[in-house]
Coordinates of C-alpha atoms in Angstrom, one line a residue:
X1 CA -31.4 -3.4 -3.4
X2 CA -29.3 -0.5 -4.6
X3 CA -32.2 2.1 -4.4
X4 CA -33.2 0.7 -0.8
X5 CA -29.4 1.2 0.3
X6 CA -29.4 4.7 -1.2
X7 CA -32.6 5.8 0.6
X8 CA -31.2 4.4 3.9
X9 CA -27.9 6.4 3.5
X10 CA -30.0 9.5 2.9
X11 CA -32.2 8.7 5.9
X12 CA -28.9 8.4 8.2
X13 CA -27.5 11.6 6.9
X14 CA -30.8 13.4 7.7
X15 CA -31.3 11.6 11.1
X16 CA -27.9 12.8 12.3
X17 CA -28.2 16.2 10.7
X18 CA -25.1 15.9 8.8
X19 CA -26.4 18.8 6.6
X20 CA -25.3 21.1 9.4
X21 CA -21.7 20.1 8.5
X22 CA -22.0 21.1 4.9
X23 CA -21.4 24.6 3.5
X24 CA -25.0 24.8 2.4
X25 CA -24.7 28.4 1.4
X26 CA -22.4 27.2 -1.4
X27 CA -24.7 24.7 -2.9
X28 CA -27.1 25.5 -5.7
X29 CA -30.3 27.2 -5.0
X30 CA -32.6 24.3 -5.6
X31 CA -30.6 22.1 -3.1
X32 CA -30.5 24.9 -0.5
X33 CA -34.3 25.1 -0.7
X34 CA -34.5 21.2 -0.3
X35 CA -32.4 21.5 2.9
X36 CA -34.6 24.1 4.2
X37 CA -38.0 22.4 3.4
X38 CA -36.8 18.9 4.3
X39 CA -38.6 16.9 7.1
X40 CA -35.1 15.8 8.7
X41 CA -35.3 19.0 10.8
X42 CA -37.7 17.1 13.0
X43 CA -35.5 13.9 13.0
X44 CA -32.1 15.7 13.9
X45 CA -30.2 14.7 17.2
X46 CA -29.5 18.4 18.0
X47 CA -28.5 17.4 21.7
X48 CA -25.4 15.7 20.2
X49 CA -22.1 17.3 19.3
X50 CA -21.2 17.5 15.6
X51 CA -18.3 14.9 16.2
X52 CA -20.7 12.5 17.9
X53 CA -23.3 12.8 15.1
X54 CA -20.7 12.2 12.4
X55 CA -19.3 9.2 14.2
X56 CA -22.7 7.6 14.9
X57 CA -23.8 8.2 11.2
X58 CA -20.7 6.5 9.9
X59 CA -21.2 3.6 12.4
X60 CA -24.8 3.2 11.1
X61 CA -23.7 3.2 7.5
X62 CA -21.2 0.1 8.0
X63 CA -17.7 -0.9 7.2
X64 CA -17.0 1.2 4.1
X65 CA -18.0 4.4 5.8
X66 CA -16.3 3.4 9.0
X67 CA -13.0 2.9 7.2
X68 CA -13.3 6.2 5.7
X69 CA -13.8 7.7 9.3
X70 CA -10.6 5.8 10.4
X71 CA -8.6 7.3 7.8
X72 CA -9.8 10.8 8.6
X73 CA -9.2 10.3 12.3
X74 CA -5.4 10.2 11.7
X75 CA -5.3 13.7 10.1
X76 CA -5.6 15.9 13.1
X77 CA -4.2 18.8 10.9
X78 CA -7.1 18.7 8.5
X79 CA -10.0 18.2 11.2
X80 CA -11.1 20.3 14.4
X81 CA -10.1 18.5 17.4
X82 CA -13.6 17.7 18.6
X83 CA -14.3 15.7 15.4
X84 CA -10.9 14.0 15.3
X85 CA -11.4 12.7 18.8
X86 CA -14.7 11.3 18.0
X87 CA -13.7 9.6 14.9
X88 CA -10.7 8.0 16.8
X89 CA -13.5 5.9 18.5
X90 CA -14.0 4.1 15.2
X91 CA -10.5 2.4 15.4
X92 CA -11.4 -0.2 17.8
X93 CA -14.5 0.9 19.7
X94 CA -17.4 0.1 17.1
X95 CA -20.4 -1.3 18.8
X96 CA -19.9 -5.2 19.2
X97 CA -22.3 -7.9 17.9
X98 CA -23.7 -10.3 20.4
X99 CA -21.2 -12.8 21.9
X100 CA -23.5 -15.8 21.2
X101 CA -23.3 -15.0 17.4
X102 CA -19.5 -15.1 17.8
X103 CA -19.5 -18.4 19.6
X104 CA -21.8 -19.8 16.9
X105 CA -19.4 -18.7 14.1
X106 CA -16.4 -20.2 16.0
X107 CA -18.2 -23.5 16.7
X108 CA -19.4 -23.8 13.0
X109 CA -16.0 -22.9 11.6
X110 CA -13.8 -25.2 13.8
X111 CA -16.2 -28.1 14.2
X112 CA -16.2 -28.3 18.0
X113 CA -17.5 -26.4 21.1
X114 CA -15.7 -23.4 22.5
X115 CA -15.3 -25.3 25.8
X116 CA -13.6 -28.2 24.0
X117 CA -11.3 -25.8 21.8
X118 CA -10.1 -23.5 24.6
X119 CA -9.1 -23.7 28.2
X120 CA -10.9 -20.5 28.8
X121 CA -12.9 -18.0 26.5
X122 CA -13.9 -14.5 27.5
X123 CA -17.4 -13.7 26.3
X124 CA -17.0 -9.9 26.5
X125 CA -15.1 -8.7 23.4
X126 CA -11.6 -7.0 23.8
X127 CA -12.3 -4.8 20.9
X128 CA -14.7 -4.4 18.2
X129 CA -14.0 -2.9 14.5
X130 CA -16.0 -2.5 11.4
X131 CA -15.5 -5.9 10.0
X132 CA -14.9 -8.2 13.0
X133 CA -14.4 -8.3 16.8
X134 CA -11.9 -9.9 19.0
X135 CA -12.3 -12.1 22.1
X136 CA -9.6 -13.1 24.7
X137 CA -9.1 -16.8 25.1
X138 CA -6.4 -19.4 26.4
X139 CA -5.4 -22.5 24.6
X140 CA -4.8 -25.9 26.1
X141 CA -1.4 -25.6 27.6
X142 CA -1.9 -22.0 29.0
X143 CA -1.0 -20.0 25.7
X144 CA -2.9 -16.6 25.8
X145 CA -4.5 -15.8 22.5
X146 CA -7.0 -13.6 20.9
X147 CA -10.0 -14.9 18.8
X148 CA -11.0 -12.7 15.8
X149 CA -14.5 -13.5 14.4
X150 CA -16.2 -11.8 11.3
X151 CA -19.4 -10.0 11.8
X152 CA -22.4 -12.2 10.5
X153 CA -24.0 -10.9 7.3
X154 CA -21.1 -8.4 6.7
X155 CA -20.5 -9.7 3.1
X156 CA -24.1 -8.6 2.0
X157 CA -23.6 -5.0 3.5
X158 CA -20.3 -4.6 1.8
X159 CA -21.5 -5.9 -1.6
X160 CA -24.3 -3.3 -1.4
X161 CA -22.0 -0.5 -0.5
X162 CA -19.4 -1.5 -3.2
X163 CA -22.2 -1.6 -5.8
X164 CA -23.2 2.0 -4.8
X165 CA -19.6 3.2 -5.1
X166 CA -19.4 1.6 -8.6
X167 CA -22.5 3.6 -9.5
X168 CA -21.0 6.6 -8.1
X169 CA -17.7 5.9 -9.9
X170 CA -19.4 5.5 -13.3
X171 CA -21.2 8.9 -12.9
X172 CA -18.0 10.6 -11.8
X173 CA -16.2 9.1 -14.9
X174 CA -18.9 10.3 -17.2
X175 CA -20.0 13.8 -15.9
X176 CA -17.0 15.0 -13.7
X177 CA -14.4 17.0 -15.8
X178 CA -11.5 15.2 -13.9
X179 CA -13.4 11.8 -14.2
X180 CA -11.0 10.3 -16.8
X181 CA -7.9 11.3 -15.1
X182 CA -9.0 10.3 -11.6
X183 CA -9.8 6.6 -12.9
X184 CA -12.7 6.1 -10.4
X185 CA -13.7 2.9 -11.8
X186 CA -10.2 1.2 -11.5
X187 CA -9.9 2.7 -7.9
X188 CA -13.2 1.3 -6.8
X189 CA -12.4 -2.1 -8.4
X190 CA -9.2 -2.1 -6.4
X191 CA -10.9 -1.2 -3.2
X192 CA -13.5 -3.9 -3.9
X193 CA -10.9 -6.7 -4.2
X194 CA -9.2 -5.2 -1.1
X195 CA -12.1 -5.2 1.2
X196 CA -13.5 -8.6 0.2
X197 CA -9.9 -10.0 0.8
X198 CA -10.2 -8.5 4.4
X199 CA -13.2 -10.7 4.9
X200 CA -11.1 -13.7 4.6
X201 CA -9.4 -14.2 8.0
X202 CA -7.3 -17.1 6.8
X203 CA -5.9 -14.7 4.1
X204 CA -5.2 -12.2 7.0
X205 CA -3.3 -15.0 8.9
X206 CA -1.1 -15.7 5.8
X207 CA -0.4 -11.9 5.6
X208 CA 0.4 -12.0 9.3
X209 CA 2.8 -14.8 9.0
X210 CA 4.7 -13.4 6.1
X211 CA 5.2 -9.9 7.8
X212 CA 6.3 -11.8 10.9
X213 CA 9.0 -13.7 8.9
X214 CA 10.1 -10.3 7.2
X215 CA 10.7 -8.8 10.7
X216 CA 11.8 -11.9 12.7
X217 CA 14.2 -11.0 15.4
X218 CA 14.0 -7.3 14.4
X219 CA 14.3 -4.5 17.1
X220 CA 11.9 -2.4 14.8
X221 CA 8.7 -4.3 14.5
X222 CA 7.1 -7.3 16.3
X223 CA 4.2 -9.4 14.7
X224 CA 2.3 -12.0 16.7
X225 CA 2.3 -15.6 15.8
X226 CA -0.7 -17.2 14.2
X227 CA -2.0 -20.6 15.2
X228 CA -3.1 -22.4 12.1
X229 CA -5.0 -25.2 13.7
X230 CA -7.6 -22.7 14.9
X231 CA -7.9 -20.5 11.9
X232 CA -10.3 -20.5 9.2
X233 CA -12.0 -18.1 6.8
X234 CA -14.3 -16.5 9.5
X235 CA -12.0 -17.3 12.5
X236 CA -8.5 -16.2 13.2
X237 CA -6.5 -17.1 16.4
X238 CA -3.2 -15.6 17.1
X239 CA -0.9 -14.8 20.1
X240 CA -2.1 -12.0 22.4
X241 CA 0.2 -9.1 22.6
X242 CA 0.6 -6.6 25.5
X243 CA 1.6 -3.1 24.4
X244 CA 0.9 0.5 24.8
X245 CA -1.6 1.9 22.2
X246 CA 0.5 4.2 20.0
X247 CA -1.8 7.1 20.7
X248 CA -1.4 6.8 24.5
X249 CA 1.1 9.5 24.7
X250 CA 0.7 9.8 28.5
X251 CA 1.7 6.1 29.0
X252 CA 4.7 6.5 26.5
X253 CA 5.9 9.6 28.2
X254 CA 5.5 7.8 31.6
X255 CA 7.9 5.1 30.7
X256 CA 10.3 7.9 29.2
X257 CA 10.1 6.6 25.7
X258 CA 12.5 8.2 23.1
X259 CA 9.8 9.8 21.0
X260 CA 12.2 11.0 18.3
X261 CA 13.5 7.4 17.9
X262 CA 10.0 6.0 17.9
X263 CA 9.0 8.4 15.2
X264 CA 12.0 7.7 13.1
X265 CA 11.7 4.0 13.4
X266 CA 8.1 4.2 12.2
X267 CA 9.4 5.9 9.0
X268 CA 12.2 3.2 8.6
X269 CA 9.6 0.4 9.0
X270 CA 7.5 2.0 6.2
X271 CA 10.2 2.3 3.8
X272 CA 11.7 -1.3 4.7
X273 CA 8.2 -2.8 3.9
X274 CA 7.7 -0.9 0.7
X275 CA 11.2 -1.1 -0.8
X276 CA 13.0 -4.1 0.8
X277 CA 10.0 -6.5 0.8
X278 CA 7.4 -4.8 -1.4
X279 CA 4.9 -6.1 1.2
X280 CA 3.6 -3.4 3.4
X281 CA 0.8 -3.1 6.0
X282 CA -1.7 -0.9 4.4
X283 CA -4.1 -0.3 7.3
X284 CA -2.0 1.3 9.8
X285 CA -4.3 3.5 11.7
X286 CA -3.5 3.9 15.4
X287 CA -5.8 1.1 16.5
X288 CA -3.6 -1.4 14.8
X289 CA -0.3 -0.2 16.2
X290 CA 1.2 -0.7 19.7
X291 CA 4.5 0.1 21.3
X292 CA 6.4 -2.7 23.3
X293 CA 6.6 -2.1 27.1
X294 CA 9.7 -1.9 29.0
X295 CA 12.2 -0.8 26.2
X296 CA 11.8 3.1 26.3
X297 CA 15.3 3.9 24.7
X298 CA 15.0 1.2 21.8
X299 CA 11.3 1.4 21.2
X300 CA 9.7 -1.4 19.3
X301 CA 6.5 -1.4 17.3
X302 CA 3.8 -4.0 17.6
X303 CA 1.5 -4.5 14.5
X304 CA -1.8 -6.3 14.3
X305 CA -4.5 -6.6 11.9
X306 CA -2.7 -7.4 8.6
X307 CA -5.8 -8.0 6.5
X308 CA -4.9 -5.2 4.0
X309 CA -1.5 -5.7 2.6
X310 CA 0.0 -3.5 -0.3
X311 CA 2.5 -4.6 -2.8
X312 CA 4.2 -2.7 -5.7
X313 CA 5.5 -4.0 -9.0
X314 CA 9.2 -3.7 -9.7
X315 CA 8.3 -0.9 -12.2
X316 CA 6.3 1.1 -9.7
X317 CA 8.9 0.5 -6.9
X318 CA 11.8 1.7 -8.9
X319 CA 10.0 4.8 -10.2
X320 CA 8.7 5.7 -6.9
X321 CA 12.1 5.4 -5.2
X322 CA 13.7 7.5 -7.9
X323 CA 10.9 10.3 -7.8
X324 CA 11.1 10.4 -3.9
X325 CA 14.8 10.7 -4.0
X326 CA 14.9 13.3 -6.7
X327 CA 12.3 15.4 -4.7
X328 CA 14.5 14.9 -1.5
X329 CA 17.5 16.1 -3.5
X330 CA 15.4 19.0 -5.0
X331 CA 16.2 17.7 -8.5
X332 CA 12.7 18.8 -9.9
X333 CA 13.9 18.2 -13.5
X334 CA 14.5 14.6 -12.9
X335 CA 11.1 14.3 -11.2
X336 CA 9.4 15.7 -14.3
X337 CA 11.3 13.6 -16.7
X338 CA 10.6 10.5 -14.6
X339 CA 6.9 11.3 -14.6
X340 CA 7.0 11.4 -18.5
X341 CA 9.2 8.4 -18.7
X342 CA 7.0 6.1 -16.8
X343 CA 3.8 7.3 -18.2
X344 CA 2.3 9.0 -15.0
X345 CA 1.8 12.2 -17.2
X346 CA 1.1 12.4 -21.0
X347 CA 4.3 12.2 -23.1
X348 CA 3.6 15.6 -24.7
X349 CA 3.9 17.2 -21.4
X350 CA 6.3 20.3 -21.3
X351 CA 8.8 19.1 -19.1
X352 CA 10.0 22.6 -18.0
X353 CA 6.5 23.7 -17.1
X354 CA 5.9 20.5 -15.0
X355 CA 9.4 21.0 -13.4
X356 CA 8.4 24.5 -12.3
X357 CA 5.1 23.4 -11.0
X358 CA 6.6 20.6 -8.9
X359 CA 9.1 23.1 -7.6
X360 CA 6.4 25.5 -6.4
X361 CA 4.8 22.6 -4.5
X362 CA 7.9 21.1 -2.9
X363 CA 10.0 24.0 -2.0
X364 CA 7.9 25.3 0.9
X365 CA 7.8 22.1 2.7
X366 CA 11.6 21.2 2.9
X367 CA 13.7 21.7 6.0
X368 CA 10.6 22.1 8.2
X369 CA 9.3 19.8 11.0
X370 CA 5.9 18.3 10.5
X371 CA 4.3 20.7 13.0
X372 CA 5.1 23.6 10.7
X373 CA 3.9 22.0 7.4
X374 CA 0.4 22.5 6.1
X375 CA -0.2 19.2 4.4
X376 CA -3.7 20.2 3.6
X377 CA -2.5 23.0 1.6
X378 CA 0.2 20.8 0.0
X379 CA -2.5 18.2 -1.0
X380 CA -4.6 21.1 -2.6
X381 CA -1.5 22.3 -4.6
X382 CA -0.6 18.8 -5.8
X383 CA -4.2 18.3 -6.9
X384 CA -4.2 21.4 -8.8
X385 CA -0.9 20.4 -10.5
X386 CA -2.2 17.0 -11.4
X387 CA -5.3 18.5 -12.9
X388 CA -3.3 21.0 -14.8
X389 CA -0.9 18.4 -16.4
X390 CA -3.6 15.6 -16.8
X391 CA -1.8 13.4 -14.3
X392 CA -3.8 10.1 -14.0
X393 CA -4.5 8.5 -10.6
X394 CA -2.5 5.3 -10.4
X395 CA -4.9 2.5 -8.9
X396 CA -1.6 0.4 -7.9
X397 CA -0.3 3.3 -5.7
X398 CA -3.7 4.2 -4.0
X399 CA -3.1 1.8 -1.0
X400 CA 0.4 3.3 -0.7
X401 CA -1.0 6.8 -0.7
X402 CA -3.5 5.9 2.0
X403 CA -0.7 4.4 4.1
X404 CA 1.4 7.5 3.6
X405 CA -1.5 9.6 5.2
X406 CA -1.7 7.3 8.1
X407 CA 2.2 7.3 8.7
X408 CA 2.3 11.2 8.4
X409 CA -0.7 11.5 10.8
X410 CA 1.0 9.2 13.3
X411 CA 4.3 10.9 13.0
X412 CA 2.6 14.3 13.7
X413 CA 1.1 12.9 17.0
X414 CA 4.3 11.2 18.3
X415 CA 7.0 13.8 17.4
X416 CA 5.9 16.9 15.6
X417 CA 9.6 18.0 15.1
X418 CA 10.5 14.8 13.0
X419 CA 12.4 15.8 10.0
X420 CA 10.7 13.4 7.6
X421 CA 13.0 14.3 4.7
X422 CA 16.4 13.7 6.4
X423 CA 15.1 10.5 7.8
X424 CA 13.8 8.9 4.6
X425 CA 16.5 10.2 2.2
X426 CA 19.4 8.1 3.3
X427 CA 17.3 5.0 3.3
X428 CA 16.3 5.6 -0.3
X429 CA 20.0 6.4 -1.3
X430 CA 20.9 3.2 0.2
X431 CA 18.2 1.1 -1.5
X432 CA 19.1 2.5 -5.0
X433 CA 22.8 1.7 -4.4
X434 CA 22.0 -1.9 -3.1
X435 CA 19.6 -2.4 -6.0
X436 CA 22.4 -2.1 -8.6
X437 CA 25.3 -3.6 -6.7
X438 CA 27.0 -6.6 -8.2
X439 CA 25.7 -8.8 -5.5
X440 CA 22.1 -7.8 -6.3
X441 CA 22.6 -8.2 -9.9
X442 CA 24.1 -11.6 -9.4
X443 CA 21.0 -12.6 -7.3
X444 CA 18.7 -11.5 -10.0
X445 CA 20.6 -13.3 -12.7
X446 CA 21.0 -16.4 -10.6
X447 CA 17.2 -16.4 -10.0
X448 CA 16.4 -16.2 -13.7
X449 CA 19.3 -18.3 -15.1
X450 CA 17.7 -21.6 -14.8
X451 CA 14.7 -20.4 -16.8
X452 CA 16.9 -18.9 -19.5
X453 CA 19.0 -22.2 -19.6
X454 CA 15.9 -24.3 -20.0
X455 CA 14.7 -22.2 -22.9
X456 CA 18.2 -21.8 -24.7
X457 CA 18.1 -25.0 -26.7
X458 CA 14.7 -24.1 -28.1
X459 CA 15.7 -20.7 -29.3
X460 CA 16.9 -21.7 -32.9
X461 CA 13.7 -24.0 -33.4
X462 CA 11.3 -21.3 -32.1
X463 CA 12.8 -18.7 -34.3
X464 CA 12.6 -20.8 -37.4
X465 CA 8.9 -21.7 -36.7
X466 CA 8.1 -18.1 -36.2
X467 CA 10.1 -17.0 -39.4
X468 CA 8.3 -19.4 -41.7
X469 CA 6.2 -17.7 -44.3
X470 CA 3.2 -19.0 -46.2
X471 CA 4.0 -20.2 -49.9
X472 CA 4.5 -17.3 -52.2
X473 CA 2.8 -16.7 -55.4
X474 CA 4.6 -17.0 -58.9
X475 CA 6.8 -14.0 -59.6
X476 CA 7.8 -13.4 -55.9
X477 CA 11.0 -15.5 -55.9
X478 CA 13.2 -12.4 -55.4
X479 CA 11.3 -11.2 -52.4
X480 CA 11.2 -14.6 -50.9
X481 CA 15.1 -14.7 -51.6
X482 CA 15.5 -11.4 -49.7
X483 CA 13.3 -12.6 -46.8
X484 CA 15.4 -15.6 -46.4
X485 CA 18.5 -13.5 -46.3
X486 CA 17.0 -11.4 -43.5
X487 CA 15.8 -14.6 -41.6
X488 CA 19.3 -15.9 -41.7
X489 CA 20.7 -12.6 -40.4
X490 CA 18.1 -12.5 -37.6
X491 CA 19.0 -16.1 -36.5
X492 CA 22.7 -15.2 -36.5
X493 CA 22.1 -12.0 -34.4
X494 CA 19.9 -14.1 -32.0
X495 CA 22.7 -16.6 -31.6
X496 CA 25.2 -13.8 -31.0
X497 CA 22.9 -12.1 -28.5
X498 CA 22.4 -15.3 -26.5
X499 CA 26.3 -15.9 -26.4
X500 CA 27.0 -12.4 -25.3
X501 CA 24.3 -12.7 -22.6
X502 CA 25.9 -15.9 -21.3
X503 CA 29.3 -14.2 -21.4
X504 CA 28.0 -11.2 -19.3
X505 CA 26.4 -13.7 -16.8
X506 CA 29.7 -15.5 -16.4
X507 CA 31.6 -12.3 -16.1
X508 CA 29.4 -10.8 -13.4
X509 CA 29.5 -14.1 -11.5
X510 CA 33.4 -14.2 -11.7
X511 CA 33.7 -10.7 -10.3
X512 CA 31.4 -11.3 -7.5
X513 CA 33.1 -14.6 -6.7
X514 CA 36.5 -13.2 -6.7
X515 CA 35.6 -9.8 -5.0
X516 CA 36.3 -11.1 -1.4
X517 CA 39.8 -12.3 -2.2
X518 CA 41.2 -9.7 -4.7
X519 CA 42.5 -7.5 -1.9
X520 CA 45.0 -10.4 -1.1
X521 CA 46.3 -10.4 -4.6
X522 CA 45.9 -12.0 -8.0
X523 CA 47.1 -15.3 -6.6
X524 CA 44.2 -15.7 -4.2
X525 CA 41.5 -15.6 -7.0
X526 CA 39.4 -18.8 -6.5
X527 CA 39.4 -21.4 -9.3
X528 CA 35.8 -21.2 -9.7
X529 CA 36.1 -17.4 -10.6
X530 CA 38.9 -18.2 -13.0
X531 CA 36.7 -20.9 -14.8
X532 CA 33.7 -18.5 -15.0
X533 CA 36.2 -15.8 -16.5
X534 CA 37.3 -18.2 -19.1
X535 CA 33.7 -19.1 -20.0
X536 CA 32.9 -15.5 -20.2
X537 CA 35.7 -14.7 -22.7
X538 CA 34.6 -17.8 -24.8
X539 CA 31.0 -16.7 -25.0
X540 CA 32.0 -13.2 -25.9
X541 CA 34.3 -14.3 -28.7
X542 CA 31.7 -16.7 -29.9
X543 CA 29.1 -13.9 -30.1
X544 CA 31.3 -11.7 -32.2

């Protein structure tokens, strides 16, 4: 199966003459001869432009390749205009599958006929993408909705492509000099999980509902409602939205949209999703983003297609924020130290050399609008820096990096003069400050306190069980006595630590409870705060 798929990919590349897009003169002599003698010269579609040939080839190869083309389409600074315009057609204009197949999937999934389920159903699809297509419909009662249906047989095609990617990843890992650092096996595994999750429309519905709750009543972002009674693994029904495609600049200008504010709000939405919620839309190509009509001076985004959602651990979230903030503040020493501290580069890395390398990459891009920044050159420098210092690819951050590419490409189209750094830096500073405020610390402690209190009575017994030793042989009584003394000290220190922890918790709680009233004088301190303060002192004394 893998060999047949590989031969099909090779045939598609030949059929659409993608060899003409390659720098053949730079390839080894044997491969150049193969290109010259190959039979594909007779198959090539010479009457098509290079952009059309590339787009048609990606469409023929299927979802994995289409998504790669979607990502490329957002990088107008890295592609010629003719290729970028053609690849943009991959966002929502992939050739549809027959409507009778879509109806069959809907009726099989929902257990009833389309006529009984919907007041009206439009046979012609509104849009068609790599994995699913969308039909307009009306629910009983008149609510306008869209019905998303997965392509029949799509799982088999994706499984074949993923196996091919895994084979390529193993070859890269084994034979490419940078293979170990790039961690291709882990990256492909993350992609496998992501794309198979995307096939489950019920999971997409859950992601959509969560993102809608996160931005409910927000002026920044609107997310449509999901209708769960009509949603299954292969069918998703949600509210139909009416907005302007984010790439339709003529319509946006016609309604006098504040493009600067629109671009800035896009950056704010991204950082809010990543740092406030740790739940971010990770497929933000222009086909999934719209702008609400009728509010040009306070533009609001509309997001659809929440199949791919990214999330960061507290560890990655913290180090990412501190790294970005340090870069924005041009504190390259801290950036280098943070990379070593969190393990993104080997511990033996020479910090001063790494600092100098980061400075050489970052300095040229500050205080410039997007239109004046060569991100292609920046990415090249970053890759060279990463290779020099053996910086490993972090699979958990791959989705975030992909989303950053989409966001930057979108910002370039909307408002090339956007100052990305001054827009993002205040948000990061505020997030760091809020993360370690007394209120935030109290929320974290309150969230964990029930679990700590539940385990507290078991600590002495657990310590005793773990400290028990096997019976000692004759002549080891002195060693056993010394071990018993160490065990007793350990238990005492554990009890002291537990008491001090409870004292700290009570102290923080007392400060937070009393904070709103302290400005009125000591007489206005609440009784609850006083009790917590007494408990704090008691536990601290007990722990000493």
